[in-house]
Amino acid sequence: MNGYQLTLYTQQNRRHEGKMLADWIVGLAMDMGLRGATLVSGIEGFGHTKHFHSHHFFEMADQPMLILMALSEAECDALLKRLEEEGLTLFYVKVPAEFGLLGAPVDA
């Protein structure tokens, strides 16, 4: 299947509707019936403001978080529209991708 790999960038301390934003986005992906989302914790990084974000032993609130998804064009458009409707400010990368499933599905 052809579509996109969408990566959304946030920090652990960002919240939306009382939840960690990254968790809220993963829940939204489930509610929208998307095929999957992977939440990745980053060690360190910096954004457009040049503010350094990192994981520290005593304070992890500023830790970078990435949400990765493989989406069809329609799914990607619908998700980005929904995030915009929520009033969220998020940096994202949308890369054309071919994706599929090899072998038989495994129930986890």
PDB file of C-alpha atoms in Angstrom:
ATOM      1  CA  MET A   1       0.000   0.000   0.000  1.00  0.00           C
ATOM      2  CA  ASN A   2       1.185   3.521  -0.689  1.00  0.00           C
ATOM      3  CA  GLY A   3       0.728   6.353   1.725  1.00  0.00           C
ATOM      4  CA  TYR A   4       2.816   8.216   4.258  1.00  0.00           C
ATOM      5  CA  GLN A   5       4.958   7.714   7.311  1.00  0.00           C
ATOM      6  CA  LEU A   6       3.838  10.466   9.656  1.00  0.00           C
ATOM      7  CA  THR A   7       6.011  11.435  12.601  1.00  0.00           C
ATOM      8  CA  LEU A   8       4.654  13.860  15.205  1.00  0.00           C
ATOM      9  CA  TYR A   9       7.053  15.533  17.650  1.00  0.00           C
ATOM     10  CA  THR A  10       6.186  16.669  21.183  1.00  0.00           C
ATOM     11  CA  GLN A  11       7.553  16.608  24.745  1.00  0.00           C
ATOM     12  CA  GLN A  12       6.527  14.508  27.709  1.00  0.00           C
ATOM     13  CA  ASN A  13       5.351  17.566  29.670  1.00  0.00           C
ATOM     14  CA  ARG A  14       2.748  18.619  27.066  1.00  0.00           C
ATOM     15  CA  ARG A  15      -0.818  17.777  28.007  1.00  0.00           C
ATOM     16  CA  HIS A  16      -4.191  17.799  26.258  1.00  0.00           C
ATOM     17  CA  GLU A  17      -7.553  17.112  27.868  1.00  0.00           C
ATOM     18  CA  GLY A  18      -5.809  16.102  31.104  1.00  0.00           C
ATOM     19  CA  LYS A  19      -3.567  13.462  29.482  1.00  0.00           C
ATOM     20  CA  MET A  20      -0.002  13.424  28.255  1.00  0.00           C
ATOM     21  CA  LEU A  21      -0.324  14.731  24.675  1.00  0.00           C
ATOM     22  CA  ALA A  22       1.549  11.793  23.147  1.00  0.00           C
ATOM     23  CA  ASP A  23      -0.775   9.311  24.897  1.00  0.00           C
ATOM     24  CA  TRP A  24      -3.808  11.345  23.824  1.00  0.00           C
ATOM     25  CA  ILE A  25      -2.655  11.196  20.173  1.00  0.00           C
ATOM     26  CA  VAL A  26      -2.120   7.419  20.335  1.00  0.00           C
ATOM     27  CA  GLY A  27      -5.632   7.085  21.813  1.00  0.00           C
ATOM     28  CA  LEU A  28      -7.021   9.284  19.037  1.00  0.00           C
ATOM     29  CA  ALA A  29      -5.359   7.059  16.432  1.00  0.00           C
ATOM     30  CA  MET A  30      -7.078   4.043  18.018  1.00  0.00           C
ATOM     31  CA  ASP A  31     -10.438   5.845  18.126  1.00  0.00           C
ATOM     32  CA  MET A  32     -10.073   6.768  14.447  1.00  0.00           C
ATOM     33  CA  GLY A  33      -9.447   3.117  13.546  1.00  0.00           C
ATOM     34  CA  LEU A  34      -5.927   3.715  12.245  1.00  0.00           C
ATOM     35  CA  ARG A  35      -3.764   0.610  11.803  1.00  0.00           C
ATOM     36  CA  GLY A  36      -1.242   1.532  14.485  1.00  0.00           C
ATOM     37  CA  ALA A  37       0.924   4.119  16.195  1.00  0.00           C
ATOM     38  CA  THR A  38       4.265   3.791  17.929  1.00  0.00           C
ATOM     39  CA  LEU A  39       5.298   6.104  20.745  1.00  0.00           C
ATOM     40  CA  VAL A  40       9.061   6.599  21.016  1.00  0.00           C
ATOM     41  CA  SER A  41      10.858   8.335  23.897  1.00  0.00           C
ATOM     42  CA  GLY A  42      13.856  10.376  22.816  1.00  0.00           C
ATOM     43  CA  ILE A  43      17.010  10.915  24.834  1.00  0.00           C
ATOM     44  CA  GLU A  44      17.606  14.495  23.747  1.00  0.00           C
ATOM     45  CA  GLY A  45      17.019  16.979  20.975  1.00  0.00           C
ATOM     46  CA  PHE A  46      16.249  20.592  20.172  1.00  0.00           C
ATOM     47  CA  GLY A  47      13.471  22.299  18.267  1.00  0.00           C
ATOM     48  CA  HIS A  48      12.992  25.385  16.121  1.00  0.00           C
ATOM     49  CA  THR A  49      13.479  27.661  19.150  1.00  0.00           C
ATOM     50  CA  LYS A  50      16.907  26.041  19.766  1.00  0.00           C
ATOM     51  CA  HIS A  51      15.691  25.070  23.255  1.00  0.00           C
ATOM     52  CA  PHE A  52      17.431  21.845  24.310  1.00  0.00           C
ATOM     53  CA  HIS A  53      15.078  19.041  25.413  1.00  0.00           C
ATOM     54  CA  SER A  54      16.470  16.027  27.223  1.00  0.00           C
ATOM     55  CA  HIS A  55      15.827  13.109  29.538  1.00  0.00           C
ATOM     56  CA  HIS A  56      17.388  13.638  32.958  1.00  0.00           C
ATOM     57  CA  PHE A  57      17.500  11.137  35.780  1.00  0.00           C
ATOM     58  CA  PHE A  58      15.534  13.352  38.171  1.00  0.00           C
ATOM     59  CA  GLU A  59      13.381  15.264  35.675  1.00  0.00           C
ATOM     60  CA  MET A  60      11.900  13.645  32.574  1.00  0.00           C
ATOM     61  CA  ALA A  61       9.183  16.251  31.900  1.00  0.00           C
ATOM     62  CA  ASP A  62      11.022  17.820  28.960  1.00  0.00           C
ATOM     63  CA  GLN A  63      11.849  14.480  27.320  1.00  0.00           C
ATOM     64  CA  PRO A  64      11.260  14.448  23.538  1.00  0.00           C
ATOM     65  CA  MET A  65       8.449  12.138  22.342  1.00  0.00           C
ATOM     66  CA  LEU A  66       7.754  10.934  18.795  1.00  0.00           C
ATOM     67  CA  ILE A  67       4.589   9.292  17.493  1.00  0.00           C
ATOM     68  CA  LEU A  68       5.145   7.281  14.294  1.00  0.00           C
ATOM     69  CA  MET A  69       2.386   6.004  12.009  1.00  0.00           C
ATOM     70  CA  ALA A  70       2.036   4.457   8.533  1.00  0.00           C
ATOM     71  CA  LEU A  71      -1.108   5.933   6.973  1.00  0.00           C
ATOM     72  CA  SER A  72      -3.008   6.070   3.721  1.00  0.00           C
ATOM     73  CA  GLU A  73      -3.383   9.524   2.200  1.00  0.00           C
ATOM     74  CA  ALA A  74      -6.998   9.768   3.428  1.00  0.00           C
ATOM     75  CA  GLU A  75      -6.047   8.633   6.962  1.00  0.00           C
ATOM     76  CA  CYS A  76      -3.167  11.121   7.108  1.00  0.00           C
ATOM     77  CA  ASP A  77      -5.361  13.989   5.918  1.00  0.00           C
ATOM     78  CA  ALA A  78      -8.106  13.089   8.422  1.00  0.00           C
ATOM     79  CA  LEU A  79      -5.663  12.845  11.348  1.00  0.00           C
ATOM     80  CA  LEU A  80      -3.923  16.140  10.568  1.00  0.00           C
ATOM     81  CA  LYS A  81      -7.305  17.850  10.175  1.00  0.00           C
ATOM     82  CA  ARG A  82      -8.465  16.464  13.537  1.00  0.00           C
ATOM     83  CA  LEU A  83      -5.273  17.603  15.294  1.00  0.00           C
ATOM     84  CA  GLU A  84      -5.685  21.068  13.793  1.00  0.00           C
ATOM     85  CA  GLU A  85      -9.336  21.183  14.923  1.00  0.00           C
ATOM     86  CA  GLU A  86      -8.130  20.433  18.465  1.00  0.00           C
ATOM     87  CA  GLY A  87      -6.041  23.617  18.283  1.00  0.00           C
ATOM     88  CA  LEU A  88      -2.767  21.731  18.764  1.00  0.00           C
ATOM     89  CA  THR A  89       0.586  23.118  17.656  1.00  0.00           C
ATOM     90  CA  LEU A  90       2.754  20.193  16.556  1.00  0.00           C
ATOM     91  CA  PHE A  91       5.780  19.793  14.328  1.00  0.00           C
ATOM     92  CA  TYR A  92       5.429  16.840  11.964  1.00  0.00           C
ATOM     93  CA  VAL A  93       7.233  15.091   9.135  1.00  0.00           C
ATOM     94  CA  LYS A  94       5.155  13.461   6.392  1.00  0.00           C
ATOM     95  CA  VAL A  95       7.174  11.187   4.103  1.00  0.00           C
ATOM     96  CA  PRO A  96       5.804   9.168   1.150  1.00  0.00           C
ATOM     97  CA  ALA A  97       6.038   5.475   2.020  1.00  0.00           C
ATOM     98  CA  GLU A  98       5.172   2.024   0.770  1.00  0.00           C
ATOM     99  CA  PHE A  99       4.004  -0.263   3.546  1.00  0.00           C
ATOM    100  CA  GLY A 100       2.418  -3.651   4.024  1.00  0.00           C
ATOM    101  CA  LEU A 101       2.377  -6.807   6.088  1.00  0.00           C
ATOM    102  CA  LEU A 102       4.581  -9.832   5.495  1.00  0.00           C
ATOM    103  CA  GLY A 103       3.365 -13.247   6.611  1.00  0.00           C
ATOM    104  CA  ALA A 104       0.272 -14.015   8.640  1.00  0.00           C
ATOM    105  CA  PRO A 105      -0.995 -11.454  11.182  1.00  0.00           C
ATOM    106  CA  VAL A 106       0.020 -12.215  14.763  1.00  0.00           C
ATOM    107  CA  ASP A 107      -2.467 -11.522  17.545  1.00  0.00           C
ATOM    108  CA  ALA A 108      -0.757  -9.989  20.553  1.00  0.00           C
TER     109      ALA A 108
END
